[in-house]
Amino acid sequence: MSDPLRRMLSLHDFEPAAKALLPAPIYAYVSGAVEDGQSERANREAFAEFAFRPKVLVDVSARSTRCTVLGRDYAAPVGVAPMGISAISSYRGDVVLARAAAEAGVPCIMSGSSLIRLETVMEAAPDTWFQAYLPGDEAQIAALIDRVAAAGVNTLVLTVDTPVAANRENNVRAGFSTPLRPSLGLAWQGVTHPRWLFGTFLRTLARHGMPHFENNYATRGAPIMSSSVLRDFSDRGHLNWQHVSAIRRRWNGLMVLKGILHPDDARAARAMGMDAIIVSNHGGRQLDGSVSPLHALPAIMDAVGSMEVMLDSGVRRGTDVLKAMALGARCVFVGRPFNYAATVAGQRGVAHAIALINEEVRRNMGLLGVVDLKELGVEFLQRAGADVSRGR
């Protein structure tokens, strides 16, 4: 059998390969956005609106993709974004993603809506960041934060753009639901996708039992087919800046807010002592019509000064990475393509995907005339025929 990774030449190539392997409801969950998909499309289109102005006759033979994020040196400025229930689209998905990132020397954020215990992932990849979805009351929040600290997590990421459940119509149309509901249609999807059925789902059941949401609380959460799952994921409407302030006082490690799009929220995060923020619209999976993170970035950079700012949503190419960094991002995170890569070839697939985009960054640095990523600035970009300036 030929190696499928030989046909994977860019991050785009992983999606059709994964789609062929996954049951339609699972693929719909990973690939889908919300409502009319405006934000998801805008995330990609935003990168096309910026053009490069390369510098020539620069000795780029010694260029390096190394970068520093939150005081730590990384091999490249491309990390793995948090992705919920990734263990249902690839066997031991959270472990696979974290190990691949650790071996590549890039950051990885584990999702709080994961099906593998945080402690297991931290044992496999000790420097993994953890993204928390805060539970329903202050006592539960405190217990979860204490559990995360006890697991050895140093970087806590609070996702703040999910106060209520999003309107993911595509999931309903494709037969995906939370909780998963057994049906003849779902059974047929399993039978007609035998590699997923035997290599991921039944293998997980045989070795680890029914998947549970392991990390929403200090204690084990509901199984993926439990009727209480929806309640667990919708009880966030009360969360506010006071909760964030209380967590900041309790948490001794690095703390990042993910899901910032408004300059006022960026200023509030800085004033509250956050170490960094991630500019993100959740990959277009929450509020449809929300501004693309790339377009939001210049005004946010003006608002926060020297505070570290990262970005996710829509990044697919090394050129996307360089454009985001030229506008001020310290690094970027990629989600869906790494999930697809895990589906296609497990940890080896994720490693290949990380290497592909990182090599694109290195190659395009040479073509842009950049030796060190710290050289990047708005002078390398032009938008719609005019100079780029922050805040416009």
mmCIF file of C-alpha atoms in Angstrom, residues 1 11 50 130 150 164 255 280 312 338 349 351 375:
data_model
loop_
_atom_site.group_PDB
_atom_site.id
_atom_site.type_symbol
_atom_site.label_atom_id
_atom_site.label_comp_id
_atom_site.label_asym_id
_atom_site.label_seq_id
_atom_site.Cartn_x
_atom_site.Cartn_y
_atom_site.Cartn_z
ATOM 1 C CA MET A 1 0.000 0.000 0.000
ATOM 2 C CA LEU A 11 -2.416 21.552 4.399
ATOM 3 C CA PHE A 50 -2.893 41.555 1.751
ATOM 4 C CA PHE A 130 -4.550 23.745 28.310
ATOM 5 C CA ALA A 150 -1.871 19.791 39.741
ATOM 6 C CA VAL A 164 -24.012 30.385 24.550
ATOM 7 C CA MET A 255 -2.596 32.962 31.451
ATOM 8 C CA SER A 280 -9.766 34.486 17.173
ATOM 9 C CA ASP A 312 -5.906 31.714 14.852
ATOM 10 C CA PHE A 338 -4.024 19.152 11.826
ATOM 11 C CA GLY A 349 0.326 12.704 9.657
ATOM 12 C CA ALA A 351 4.130 15.731 12.051
ATOM 13 C CA GLU A 375 12.215 41.735 11.045
#
